[in-house]
PDB file of C-alpha atoms in Angstrom:
ATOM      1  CA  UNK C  19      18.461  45.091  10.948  1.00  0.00           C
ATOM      2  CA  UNK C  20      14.875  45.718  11.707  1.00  0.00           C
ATOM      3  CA  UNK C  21      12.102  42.473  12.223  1.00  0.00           C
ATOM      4  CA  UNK C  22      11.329  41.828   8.699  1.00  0.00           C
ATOM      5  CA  UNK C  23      14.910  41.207   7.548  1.00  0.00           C
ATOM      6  CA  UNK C  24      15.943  39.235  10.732  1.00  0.00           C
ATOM      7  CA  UNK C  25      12.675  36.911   9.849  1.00  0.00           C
ATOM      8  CA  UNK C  26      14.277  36.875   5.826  1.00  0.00           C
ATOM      9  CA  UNK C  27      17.545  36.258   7.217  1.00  0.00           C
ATOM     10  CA  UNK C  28      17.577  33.802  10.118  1.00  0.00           C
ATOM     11  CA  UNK C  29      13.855  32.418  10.018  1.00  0.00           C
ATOM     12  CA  UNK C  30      13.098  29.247   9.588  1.00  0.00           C
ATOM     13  CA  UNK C  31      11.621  28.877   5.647  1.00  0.00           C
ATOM     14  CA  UNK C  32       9.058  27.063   5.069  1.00  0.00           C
ATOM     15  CA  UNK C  33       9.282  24.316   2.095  1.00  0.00           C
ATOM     16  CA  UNK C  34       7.053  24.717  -0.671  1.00  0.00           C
ATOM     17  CA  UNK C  35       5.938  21.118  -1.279  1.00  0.00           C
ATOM     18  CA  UNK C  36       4.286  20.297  -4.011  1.00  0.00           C
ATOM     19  CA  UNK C  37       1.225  18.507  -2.179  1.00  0.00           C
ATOM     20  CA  UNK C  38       0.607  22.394  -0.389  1.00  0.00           C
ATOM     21  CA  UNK C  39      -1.083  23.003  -4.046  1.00  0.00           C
ATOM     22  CA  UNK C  40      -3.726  20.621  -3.469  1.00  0.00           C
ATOM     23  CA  UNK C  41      -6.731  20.351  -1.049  1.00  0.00           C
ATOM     24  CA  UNK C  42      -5.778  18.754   2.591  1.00  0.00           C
ATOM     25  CA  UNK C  43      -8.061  15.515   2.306  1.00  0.00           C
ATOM     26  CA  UNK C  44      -6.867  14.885  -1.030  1.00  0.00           C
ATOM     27  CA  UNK C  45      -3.380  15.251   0.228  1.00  0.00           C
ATOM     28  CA  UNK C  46      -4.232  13.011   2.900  1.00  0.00           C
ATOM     29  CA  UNK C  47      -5.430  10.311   0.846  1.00  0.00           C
ATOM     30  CA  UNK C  48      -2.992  10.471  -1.428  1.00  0.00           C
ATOM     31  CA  UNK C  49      -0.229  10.418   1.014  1.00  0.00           C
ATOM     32  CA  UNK C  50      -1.811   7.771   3.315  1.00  0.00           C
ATOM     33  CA  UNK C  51      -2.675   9.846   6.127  1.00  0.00           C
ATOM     34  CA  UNK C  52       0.903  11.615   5.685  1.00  0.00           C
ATOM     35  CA  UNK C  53       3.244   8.439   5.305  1.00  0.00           C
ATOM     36  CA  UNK C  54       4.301   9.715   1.687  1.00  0.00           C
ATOM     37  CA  UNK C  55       5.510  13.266   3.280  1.00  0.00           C
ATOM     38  CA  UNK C  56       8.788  11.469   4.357  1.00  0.00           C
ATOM     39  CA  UNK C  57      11.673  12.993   2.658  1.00  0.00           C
ATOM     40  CA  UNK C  58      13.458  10.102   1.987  1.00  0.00           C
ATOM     41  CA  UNK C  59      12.214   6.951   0.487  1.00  0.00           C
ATOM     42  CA  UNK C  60       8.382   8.208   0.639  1.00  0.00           C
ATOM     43  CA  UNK C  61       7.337   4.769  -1.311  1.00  0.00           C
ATOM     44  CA  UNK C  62       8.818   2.799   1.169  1.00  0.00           C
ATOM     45  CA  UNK C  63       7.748   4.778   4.128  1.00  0.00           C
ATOM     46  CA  UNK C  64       3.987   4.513   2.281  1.00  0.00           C
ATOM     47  CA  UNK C  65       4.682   0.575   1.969  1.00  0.00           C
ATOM     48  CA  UNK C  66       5.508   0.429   5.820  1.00  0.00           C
ATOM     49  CA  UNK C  67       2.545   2.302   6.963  1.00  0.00           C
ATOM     50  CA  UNK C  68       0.248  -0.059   4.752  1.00  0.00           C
ATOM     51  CA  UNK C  69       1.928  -2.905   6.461  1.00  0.00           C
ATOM     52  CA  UNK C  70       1.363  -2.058   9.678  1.00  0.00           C
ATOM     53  CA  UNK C  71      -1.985  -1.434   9.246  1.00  0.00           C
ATOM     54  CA  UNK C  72      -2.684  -4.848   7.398  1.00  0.00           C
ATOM     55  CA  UNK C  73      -1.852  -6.213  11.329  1.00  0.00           C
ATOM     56  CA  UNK C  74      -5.024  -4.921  13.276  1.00  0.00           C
ATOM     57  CA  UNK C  75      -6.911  -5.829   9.247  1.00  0.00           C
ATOM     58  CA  UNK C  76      -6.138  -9.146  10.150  1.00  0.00           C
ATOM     59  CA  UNK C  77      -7.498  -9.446  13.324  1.00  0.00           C
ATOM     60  CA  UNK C  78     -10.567  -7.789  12.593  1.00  0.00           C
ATOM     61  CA  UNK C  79     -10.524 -10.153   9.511  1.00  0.00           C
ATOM     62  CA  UNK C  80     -10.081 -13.122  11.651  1.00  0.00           C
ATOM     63  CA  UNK C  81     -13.089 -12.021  13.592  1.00  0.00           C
ATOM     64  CA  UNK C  82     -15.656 -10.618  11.733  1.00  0.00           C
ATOM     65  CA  UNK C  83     -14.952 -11.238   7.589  1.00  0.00           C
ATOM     66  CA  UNK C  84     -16.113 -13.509   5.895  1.00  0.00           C
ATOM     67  CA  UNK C  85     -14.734 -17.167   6.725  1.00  0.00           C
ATOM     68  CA  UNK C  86     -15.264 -20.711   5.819  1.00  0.00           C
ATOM     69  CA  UNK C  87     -14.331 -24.314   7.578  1.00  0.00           C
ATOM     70  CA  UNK C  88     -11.610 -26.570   6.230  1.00  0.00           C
ATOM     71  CA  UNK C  89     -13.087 -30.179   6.289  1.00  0.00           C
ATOM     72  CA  UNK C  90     -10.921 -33.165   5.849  1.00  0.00           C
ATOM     73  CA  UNK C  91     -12.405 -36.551   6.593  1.00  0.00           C
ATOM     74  CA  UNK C  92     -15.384 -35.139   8.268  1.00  0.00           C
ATOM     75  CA  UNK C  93     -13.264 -33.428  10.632  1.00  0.00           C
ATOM     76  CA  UNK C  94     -13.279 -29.736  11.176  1.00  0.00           C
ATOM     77  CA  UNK C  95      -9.204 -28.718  10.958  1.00  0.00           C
ATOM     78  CA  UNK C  96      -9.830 -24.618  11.271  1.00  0.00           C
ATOM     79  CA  UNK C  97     -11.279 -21.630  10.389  1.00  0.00           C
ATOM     80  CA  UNK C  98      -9.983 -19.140   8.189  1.00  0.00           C
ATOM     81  CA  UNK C  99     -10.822 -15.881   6.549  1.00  0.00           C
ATOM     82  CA  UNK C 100     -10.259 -14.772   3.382  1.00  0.00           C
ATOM     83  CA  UNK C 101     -11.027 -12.151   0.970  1.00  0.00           C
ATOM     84  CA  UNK C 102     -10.384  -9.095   3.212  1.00  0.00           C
ATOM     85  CA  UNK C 103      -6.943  -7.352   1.291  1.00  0.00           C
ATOM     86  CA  UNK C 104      -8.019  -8.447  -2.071  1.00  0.00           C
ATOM     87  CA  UNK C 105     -11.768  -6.074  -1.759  1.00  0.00           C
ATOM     88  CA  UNK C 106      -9.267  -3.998   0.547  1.00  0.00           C
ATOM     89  CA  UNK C 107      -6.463  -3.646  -2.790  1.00  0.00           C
ATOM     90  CA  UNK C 108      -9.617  -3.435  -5.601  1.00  0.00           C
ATOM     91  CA  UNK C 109     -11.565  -0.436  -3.219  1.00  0.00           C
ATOM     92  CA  UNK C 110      -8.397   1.638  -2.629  1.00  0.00           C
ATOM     93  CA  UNK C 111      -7.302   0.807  -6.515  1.00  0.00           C
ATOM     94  CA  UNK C 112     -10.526   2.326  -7.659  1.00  0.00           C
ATOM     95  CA  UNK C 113     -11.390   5.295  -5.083  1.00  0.00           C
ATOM     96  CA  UNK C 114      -7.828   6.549  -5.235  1.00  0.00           C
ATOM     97  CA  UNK C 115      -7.946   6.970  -8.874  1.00  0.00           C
ATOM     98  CA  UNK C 116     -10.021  10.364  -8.916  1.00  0.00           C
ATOM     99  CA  UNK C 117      -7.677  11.631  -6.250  1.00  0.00           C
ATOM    100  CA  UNK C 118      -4.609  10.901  -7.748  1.00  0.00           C
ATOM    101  CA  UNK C 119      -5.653  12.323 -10.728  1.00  0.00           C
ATOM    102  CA  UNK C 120      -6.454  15.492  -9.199  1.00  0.00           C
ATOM    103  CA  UNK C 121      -3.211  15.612  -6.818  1.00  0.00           C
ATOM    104  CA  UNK C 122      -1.737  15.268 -10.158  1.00  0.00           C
ATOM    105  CA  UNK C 123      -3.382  17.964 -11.885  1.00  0.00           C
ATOM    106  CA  UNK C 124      -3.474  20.651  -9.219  1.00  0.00           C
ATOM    107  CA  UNK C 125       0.348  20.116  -8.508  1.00  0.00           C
ATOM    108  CA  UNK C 126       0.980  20.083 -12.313  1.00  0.00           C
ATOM    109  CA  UNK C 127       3.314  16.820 -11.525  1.00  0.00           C
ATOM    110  CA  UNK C 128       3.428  12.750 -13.255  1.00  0.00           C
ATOM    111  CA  UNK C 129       3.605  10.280 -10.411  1.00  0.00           C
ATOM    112  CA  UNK C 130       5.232  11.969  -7.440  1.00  0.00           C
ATOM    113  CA  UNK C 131       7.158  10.362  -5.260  1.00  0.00           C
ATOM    114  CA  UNK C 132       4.863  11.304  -2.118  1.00  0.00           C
ATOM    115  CA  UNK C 133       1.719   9.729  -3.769  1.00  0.00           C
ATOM    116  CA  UNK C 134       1.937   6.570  -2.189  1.00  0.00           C
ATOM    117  CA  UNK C 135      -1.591   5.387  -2.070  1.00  0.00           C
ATOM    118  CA  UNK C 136      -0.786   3.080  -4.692  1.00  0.00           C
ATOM    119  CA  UNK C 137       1.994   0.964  -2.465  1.00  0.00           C
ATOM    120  CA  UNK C 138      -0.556   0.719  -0.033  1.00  0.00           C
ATOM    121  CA  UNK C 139      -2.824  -0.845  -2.620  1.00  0.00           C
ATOM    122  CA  UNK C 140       0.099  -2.668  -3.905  1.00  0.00           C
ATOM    123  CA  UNK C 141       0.860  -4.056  -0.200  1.00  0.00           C
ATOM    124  CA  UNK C 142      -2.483  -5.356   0.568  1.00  0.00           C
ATOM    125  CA  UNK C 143      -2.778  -6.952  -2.780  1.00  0.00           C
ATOM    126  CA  UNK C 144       0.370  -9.068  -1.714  1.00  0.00           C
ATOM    127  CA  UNK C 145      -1.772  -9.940   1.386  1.00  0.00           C
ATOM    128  CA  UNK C 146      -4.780 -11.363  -0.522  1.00  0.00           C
ATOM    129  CA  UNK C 147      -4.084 -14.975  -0.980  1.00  0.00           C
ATOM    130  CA  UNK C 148      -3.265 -15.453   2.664  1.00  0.00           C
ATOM    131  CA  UNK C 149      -5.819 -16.046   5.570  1.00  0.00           C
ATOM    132  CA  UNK C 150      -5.585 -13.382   8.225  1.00  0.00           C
ATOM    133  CA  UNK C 151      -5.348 -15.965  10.903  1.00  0.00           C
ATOM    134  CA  UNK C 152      -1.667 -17.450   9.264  1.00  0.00           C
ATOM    135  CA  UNK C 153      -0.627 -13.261   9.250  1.00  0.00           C
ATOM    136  CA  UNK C 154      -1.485 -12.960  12.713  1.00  0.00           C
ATOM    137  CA  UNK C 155       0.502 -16.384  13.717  1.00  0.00           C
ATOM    138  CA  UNK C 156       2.828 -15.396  11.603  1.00  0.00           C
ATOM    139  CA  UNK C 157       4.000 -11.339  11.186  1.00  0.00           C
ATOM    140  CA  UNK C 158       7.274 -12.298   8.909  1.00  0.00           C
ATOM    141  CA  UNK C 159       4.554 -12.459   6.392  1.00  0.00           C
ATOM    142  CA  UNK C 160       4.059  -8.620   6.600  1.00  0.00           C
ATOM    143  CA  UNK C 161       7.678  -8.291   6.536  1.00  0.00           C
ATOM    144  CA  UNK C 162       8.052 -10.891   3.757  1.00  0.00           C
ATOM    145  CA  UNK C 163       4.857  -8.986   1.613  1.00  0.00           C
ATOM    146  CA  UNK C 164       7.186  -5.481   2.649  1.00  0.00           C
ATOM    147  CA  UNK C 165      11.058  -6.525   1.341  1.00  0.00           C
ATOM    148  CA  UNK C 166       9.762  -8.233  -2.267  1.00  0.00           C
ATOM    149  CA  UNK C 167       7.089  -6.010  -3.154  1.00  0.00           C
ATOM    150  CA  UNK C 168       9.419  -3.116  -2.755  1.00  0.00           C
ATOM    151  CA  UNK C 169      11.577  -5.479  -5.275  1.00  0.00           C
ATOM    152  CA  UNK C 170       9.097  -5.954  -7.889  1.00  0.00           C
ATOM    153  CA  UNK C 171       7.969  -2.158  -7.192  1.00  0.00           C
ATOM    154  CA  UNK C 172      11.535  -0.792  -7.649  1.00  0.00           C
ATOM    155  CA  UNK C 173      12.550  -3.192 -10.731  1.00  0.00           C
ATOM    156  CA  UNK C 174       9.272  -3.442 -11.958  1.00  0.00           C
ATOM    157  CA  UNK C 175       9.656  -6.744 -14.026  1.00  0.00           C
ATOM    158  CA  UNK C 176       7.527  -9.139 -15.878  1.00  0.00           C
ATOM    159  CA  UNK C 177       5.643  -6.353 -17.072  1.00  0.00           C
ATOM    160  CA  UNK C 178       4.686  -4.194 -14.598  1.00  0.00           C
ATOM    161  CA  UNK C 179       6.469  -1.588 -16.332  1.00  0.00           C
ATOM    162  CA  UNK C 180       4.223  -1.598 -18.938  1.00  0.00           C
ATOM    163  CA  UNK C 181       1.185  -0.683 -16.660  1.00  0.00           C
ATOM    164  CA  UNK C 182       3.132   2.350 -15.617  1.00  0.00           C
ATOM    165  CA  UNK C 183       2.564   3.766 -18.968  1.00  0.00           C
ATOM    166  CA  UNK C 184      -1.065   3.496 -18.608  1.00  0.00           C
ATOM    167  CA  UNK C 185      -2.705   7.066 -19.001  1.00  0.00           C
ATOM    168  CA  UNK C 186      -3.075   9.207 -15.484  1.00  0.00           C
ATOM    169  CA  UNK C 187      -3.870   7.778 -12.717  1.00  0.00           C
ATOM    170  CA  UNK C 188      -4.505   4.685 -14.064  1.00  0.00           C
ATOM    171  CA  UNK C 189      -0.655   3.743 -14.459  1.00  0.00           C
ATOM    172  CA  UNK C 190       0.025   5.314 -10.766  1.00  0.00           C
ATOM    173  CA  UNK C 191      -1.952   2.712  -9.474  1.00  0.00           C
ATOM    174  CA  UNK C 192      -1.797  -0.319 -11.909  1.00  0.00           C
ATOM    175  CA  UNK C 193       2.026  -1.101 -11.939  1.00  0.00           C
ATOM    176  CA  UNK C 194       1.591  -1.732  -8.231  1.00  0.00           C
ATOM    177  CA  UNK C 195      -1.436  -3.782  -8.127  1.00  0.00           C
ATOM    178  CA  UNK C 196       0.286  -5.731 -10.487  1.00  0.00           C
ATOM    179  CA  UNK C 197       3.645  -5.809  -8.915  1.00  0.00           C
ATOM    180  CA  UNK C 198       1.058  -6.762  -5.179  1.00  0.00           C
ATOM    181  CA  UNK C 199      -0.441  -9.534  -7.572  1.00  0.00           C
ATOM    182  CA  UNK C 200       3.038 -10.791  -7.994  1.00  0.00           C
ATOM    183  CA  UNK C 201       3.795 -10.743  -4.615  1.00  0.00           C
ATOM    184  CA  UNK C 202       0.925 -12.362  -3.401  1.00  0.00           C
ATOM    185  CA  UNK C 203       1.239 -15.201  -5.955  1.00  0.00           C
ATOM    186  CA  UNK C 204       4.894 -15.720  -4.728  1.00  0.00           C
ATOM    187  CA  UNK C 205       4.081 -16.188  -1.222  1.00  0.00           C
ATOM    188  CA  UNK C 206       0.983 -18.526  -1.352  1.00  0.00           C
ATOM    189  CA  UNK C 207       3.328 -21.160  -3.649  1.00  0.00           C
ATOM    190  CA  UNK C 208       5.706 -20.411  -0.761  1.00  0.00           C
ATOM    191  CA  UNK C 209       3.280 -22.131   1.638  1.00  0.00           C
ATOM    192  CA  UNK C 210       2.174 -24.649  -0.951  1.00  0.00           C
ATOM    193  CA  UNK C 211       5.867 -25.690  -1.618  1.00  0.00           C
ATOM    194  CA  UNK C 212       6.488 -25.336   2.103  1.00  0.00           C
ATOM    195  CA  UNK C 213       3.417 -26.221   3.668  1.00  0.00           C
ATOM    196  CA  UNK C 214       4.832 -25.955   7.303  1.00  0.00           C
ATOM    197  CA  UNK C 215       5.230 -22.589   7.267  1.00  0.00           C
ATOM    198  CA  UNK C 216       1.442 -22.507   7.836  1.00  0.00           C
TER     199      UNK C 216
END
């Protein structure tokens, strides 16, 4: 056999995936910086990454964002920041739509599984009702925010599977802003039912 047919032969192939058809930084946003290139379970490997970045959000939340005093009886009880994940979900919402739409159109495909930019909207959406400092004191949120938005990403109930059937780009990234909304609404009546936990 001469070079070329040992190369066909025993060479290692190269996969043609479907994101190769697109530009790099569009791949890269799309894919959160890679995290959707897993070949198994890319949404949850997409939903991971965005948690573990909403860690070192919160601390530079805690720190620098915007942040107001809790005042009972004249008595200053704490300081806590808000507002971070919820302009954090509504910018990556809107900015990822024109690159999902082209990802979408170059690689001629509806909602790939390795487009994951919407999970990592859908994550920090299910982080916006909570002050950074109770995620810091508390990292089971992250883990908490991870396990049931997967749930209502997966099942998509109480209508989030409507939103997937929006047009585009628009339902890649709405069912999971909704399903975050959910999320986030279920664990801030967590801490008002079990105020403790704070």
């Amino acid at each position: 056999m001469n070079r070329e047919e040992l190369k066909e032969k025993y060479g290692k192939k190269r996969v043609p995936h479907e994101w190769r058809k697109t530009d790099w930084f569009t791949t890269l946003v799309v894919t959160f910086f890679g995290s959707g290139m897993s070949p198994k379970a890319p949404g949850t490997m997409g939903s991971l990454a965005a948690a573990i970045v909403a860690y070192p959000m919160a601390i530079l939340s805690s720190r620098y964002w915007f942040q107001y005093t809790h005042v009972i009886n004249e008595q200053t009880t704490g300081t806590r920041s808000y507002g971070l994940f919820l302009v954090a979900a509504l910018i990556v919402f809107f900015a990822s739509i024109p690159f999902v739409k082209k990802a979408m159109k170059d690689t001629g495909t509806e909602d790939p599984g390795w487009i994951v930019i919407d999970e990592v909207c859908g994550i920090f959406m299910s982080l916006a009702f909570i002050p950074a400092e109770i995620i810091i004191a508390h990292p089971w949120i992250l883990a908490a925010a991870f396990g049931l938005f997967r749930v209502f990403d997966i099942l998509k109930p109480l209508g989030i599977h409507k939103f997937e059937k929006f047009s585009g780009a628009w339902g890649v990234m709405a069912d999971d802003l909704l399903g975050g909304f959910y999320t986030g609404i279920l664990i801030w009546l967590s801490f008002i039912a079990f105020p403790f936990l704070g």
